[in-house]
Structure formats: C-alpha cells, structure tokens
Tab-separated table of C-alpha atoms in Angstrom:
chain	number	residue	atom	x	y	z
A	696	UNK	CA	87.144	104.080	76.401
A	697	UNK	CA	88.060	106.523	79.212
A	698	UNK	CA	87.747	105.857	82.893
A	699	UNK	CA	85.599	108.100	85.047
A	700	UNK	CA	87.111	109.060	88.380
A	701	UNK	CA	85.203	108.530	91.497
A	702	UNK	CA	84.360	111.700	93.651
A	703	UNK	CA	87.192	112.325	96.483
A	704	UNK	CA	86.808	110.619	99.544
A	705	UNK	CA	87.887	111.168	103.126
A	706	UNK	CA	89.561	107.457	103.249
A	707	UNK	CA	91.751	108.601	100.400
A	708	UNK	CA	93.197	111.434	102.839
A	709	UNK	CA	94.581	109.223	105.723
A	710	UNK	CA	95.647	111.087	108.930
A	711	UNK	CA	99.413	111.663	108.964
A	712	UNK	CA	101.139	108.488	110.606
A	713	UNK	CA	97.819	106.833	111.606
A	714	UNK	CA	97.200	105.452	114.938
A	715	UNK	CA	99.908	102.903	115.872
A	716	UNK	CA	98.718	99.420	116.427
A	717	UNK	CA	101.113	96.851	118.290
A	718	UNK	CA	98.982	93.655	117.612
A	719	UNK	CA	96.871	93.563	114.482
A	720	UNK	CA	94.664	90.485	115.564
A	721	UNK	CA	94.152	91.851	119.186
A	722	UNK	CA	92.953	95.518	117.650
A	723	UNK	CA	90.810	93.754	114.935
A	724	UNK	CA	89.177	91.251	117.242
A	725	UNK	CA	85.545	92.074	117.602
A	726	UNK	CA	82.668	93.537	115.851
A	727	UNK	CA	83.051	96.429	113.287
A	728	UNK	CA	80.431	98.333	111.229
A	729	UNK	CA	81.538	98.409	107.414
A	730	UNK	CA	80.602	101.155	104.964
A	731	UNK	CA	82.271	100.196	101.594
A	732	UNK	CA	81.984	102.444	98.235
A	733	UNK	CA	82.666	100.375	95.258
A	734	UNK	CA	83.283	102.082	91.636
A	735	UNK	CA	83.520	100.196	88.380
A	736	UNK	CA	85.513	102.918	86.761
A	737	UNK	CA	85.538	101.546	83.201
A	738	UNK	CA	81.847	101.391	83.294
A	739	UNK	CA	81.315	104.617	85.363
A	740	UNK	CA	78.935	102.846	87.745
A	741	UNK	CA	78.955	102.766	91.734
A	742	UNK	CA	77.439	101.012	94.680
A	743	UNK	CA	77.740	100.593	98.126
A	744	UNK	CA	77.986	97.748	100.532
A	745	UNK	CA	76.868	98.226	104.429
A	746	UNK	CA	76.971	95.552	106.969
A	747	UNK	CA	79.095	94.083	109.764
A	748	UNK	CA	82.535	92.411	110.041
A	749	UNK	CA	83.456	90.342	113.089
A	750	UNK	CA	86.928	89.069	113.808
A	751	UNK	CA	86.587	86.051	115.738
A	752	UNK	CA	88.812	82.981	116.846
A	753	UNK	CA	88.428	80.346	114.195
A	754	UNK	CA	87.382	77.888	116.753
A	755	UNK	CA	84.542	80.104	117.560
A	756	UNK	CA	85.991	81.279	120.903
A	757	UNK	CA	85.759	85.136	121.062
A	758	UNK	CA	88.548	85.231	123.626
A	759	UNK	CA	91.924	86.562	123.544
A	760	UNK	CA	93.978	86.027	120.519
A	761	UNK	CA	97.040	83.924	121.637
A	762	UNK	CA	98.135	83.271	118.175
A	763	UNK	CA	95.344	81.251	116.676
A	764	UNK	CA	93.894	82.198	113.326
A	765	UNK	CA	90.947	84.711	113.308
A	766	UNK	CA	87.995	84.479	110.915
A	767	UNK	CA	87.085	87.928	109.338
A	768	UNK	CA	83.650	87.264	108.364
A	769	UNK	CA	81.565	90.204	106.520
A	770	UNK	CA	77.870	90.098	106.152
A	771	UNK	CA	75.362	92.890	104.665
A	772	UNK	CA	73.642	94.472	102.025
A	773	UNK	CA	75.196	95.366	98.562
A	774	UNK	CA	73.365	98.167	96.411
A	775	UNK	CA	74.419	98.076	93.024
A	776	UNK	CA	72.530	99.516	89.725
A	777	UNK	CA	69.129	100.085	91.781
A	778	UNK	CA	69.339	96.259	93.229
A	779	UNK	CA	69.873	95.430	96.871
A	780	UNK	CA	71.040	91.715	97.448
A	781	UNK	CA	72.869	90.208	100.531
A	782	UNK	CA	76.529	90.003	100.209
A	783	UNK	CA	79.469	88.751	101.968
A	784	UNK	CA	82.907	87.133	102.398
A	785	UNK	CA	85.312	85.106	104.670
A	786	UNK	CA	88.888	85.803	105.205
A	787	UNK	CA	91.516	84.266	107.531
A	788	UNK	CA	93.806	86.479	109.664
A	789	UNK	CA	97.066	84.498	110.904
A	790	UNK	CA	98.880	86.522	113.647
A	791	UNK	CA	102.596	86.386	113.871
A	792	UNK	CA	104.605	86.834	117.048
A	793	UNK	CA	105.630	90.246	116.305
A	794	UNK	CA	102.237	91.616	115.937
A	795	UNK	CA	101.932	91.426	112.171
A	796	UNK	CA	99.452	89.019	110.169
A	797	UNK	CA	99.140	87.038	107.229
A	798	UNK	CA	95.614	87.704	105.437
A	799	UNK	CA	94.645	84.620	103.358
A	800	UNK	CA	91.289	83.825	101.562
A	801	UNK	CA	89.014	81.613	103.453
A	802	UNK	CA	90.318	78.152	101.296
A	803	UNK	CA	93.831	79.294	102.602
A	804	UNK	CA	95.243	80.850	99.414
A	805	UNK	CA	97.506	83.786	100.261
A	806	UNK	CA	96.141	87.222	99.860
A	807	UNK	CA	98.236	89.854	101.685
A	808	UNK	CA	100.228	90.465	104.778
A	809	UNK	CA	99.171	92.890	107.378
A	810	UNK	CA	101.627	95.445	109.457
A	811	UNK	CA	99.472	97.982	111.440
A	812	UNK	CA	102.322	98.815	113.893
A	813	UNK	CA	102.771	102.384	112.546
A	814	UNK	CA	98.918	102.539	111.945
A	815	UNK	CA	99.566	102.673	108.095
A	816	UNK	CA	100.133	99.588	105.638
A	817	UNK	CA	100.188	99.136	101.918
A	818	UNK	CA	99.638	95.732	100.397
A	819	UNK	CA	99.482	94.237	96.863
A	820	UNK	CA	97.892	91.043	95.370
A	821	UNK	CA	98.253	89.820	91.906
A	822	UNK	CA	95.284	88.038	90.840
A	823	UNK	CA	95.763	86.362	87.559
A	824	UNK	CA	96.352	89.449	85.191
A	825	UNK	CA	94.901	92.105	87.740
A	826	UNK	CA	96.632	93.693	90.567
A	827	UNK	CA	95.055	94.810	93.931
A	828	UNK	CA	96.784	97.435	95.818
A	829	UNK	CA	95.563	98.189	99.076
A	830	UNK	CA	96.213	101.011	101.500
A	831	UNK	CA	95.142	100.525	105.130
A	832	UNK	CA	95.014	103.508	107.896
A	833	UNK	CA	94.167	103.005	111.427
A	834	UNK	CA	92.217	106.087	112.445
A	835	UNK	CA	91.754	105.723	116.076
A	836	UNK	CA	91.399	102.492	118.516
A	837	UNK	CA	87.752	102.459	117.191
A	838	UNK	CA	88.073	103.184	113.292
A	839	UNK	CA	90.206	101.880	110.374
A	840	UNK	CA	90.092	102.256	106.646
A	841	UNK	CA	91.284	100.838	103.652
A	842	UNK	CA	90.887	101.566	100.085
A	843	UNK	CA	91.892	99.279	97.177
A	844	UNK	CA	92.637	100.218	93.590
A	845	UNK	CA	92.049	97.055	91.133
A	846	UNK	CA	93.491	97.446	87.772
A	847	UNK	CA	94.155	94.926	84.778
A	848	UNK	CA	92.631	93.719	81.684
A	849	UNK	CA	89.581	92.348	83.666
A	850	UNK	CA	88.970	94.948	86.427
A	851	UNK	CA	89.290	98.913	86.797
A	852	UNK	CA	87.780	99.348	90.106
A	853	UNK	CA	88.104	101.276	93.282
A	854	UNK	CA	86.741	100.259	96.681
A	855	UNK	CA	86.744	102.068	99.757
A	856	UNK	CA	85.729	100.861	103.243
A	857	UNK	CA	85.262	102.506	106.721
A	858	UNK	CA	85.102	100.120	109.783
A	859	UNK	CA	84.024	101.198	113.122
A	860	UNK	CA	83.870	99.441	116.267
A	861	UNK	CA	80.760	97.983	117.417
A	862	UNK	CA	79.850	96.781	120.841
A	863	UNK	CA	81.215	97.579	124.447
A	864	UNK	CA	84.129	99.829	124.734
A	865	UNK	CA	83.486	101.433	121.247
A	866	UNK	CA	83.122	105.019	121.229
A	867	UNK	CA	79.786	105.927	119.136
C-alpha cells in the first residue's frame, strides 16, 4: 500500500537557527495553547488536537524551576474521522544544571533528551519496533514547534504541533 504524504506545513520549515533558550525548564514553565495535526500516512487519514499544555512543578507549585521536575500536562479535544473526543497526556521534564532536560513518560520510562540552547533540537525514541523522530524549534519567546515522524511495522504517522504561550507576558 502506498503512503499518502500530508500537505506541506509551516512547522516543517523551521526558522534558521531557532531562538536560543538557555534553560528549557524555565522557558517551558507556564501555560501554552496547543494545535496539533495528526496524519496516519498508511491509511491516508488526518485529525487535529486542540487544547492546552501546562508545564508546572511536580509538587504543584507554579514557582521557579530550581531543578525540580516539571509535569507537562496536555488536555484538549481530538477530532478524528468526524468524531470529537477528549484527549490528553502527561510527561515529566527533568531539568539538568546545564539548561537541558530529560523527558520521561508519566510512569518514569525514558522518552528523549531536550536541549533547546541553540533553539533547535532533534530527538529519537525507539518504541518496540517503531521509531519516533522529533524535530523541535523555538520560534520566539512565546512559540515553539515540534514535528514527530513515526515509522515502523505498526505505525506510519506524522504529528505536527505548534505551542503558543498563554497568560501574562504572552504576546497575542
């Protein structure tokens, strides 16, 4: 069966060099609007997730990120095949002293490293026989993007997300 390529998307054309971020946890802390396109390339189907992502101290304190883990909680609506349902996920961000971080699943299993110091980062995550390949780009102080390409015997997918800062200090 042939794969159907998704249409070109601005998230696939990141700005040259990206916006440098010296501390990933400090940058990500707070609330973000999320807009995600999902494509099942083998089936030729597409969907969209719209919602929010909140990065907050694991202990519930929204204060500064002095090395403690951050919870990355996404909640929203997934539209797929004409059906709208609630969807979400939780990840953990473990800051490192050099401004980078380790991202894990909520249960502690490793996911990928994250280094936004140049404003761009690529990550790989093997999942059984499938491989997730991610490209992160920080566009500005209030916007970042990630594109995931998932391939293997069980999946042939493309996911493109745009995160825009919400709340005080965000440029609307």
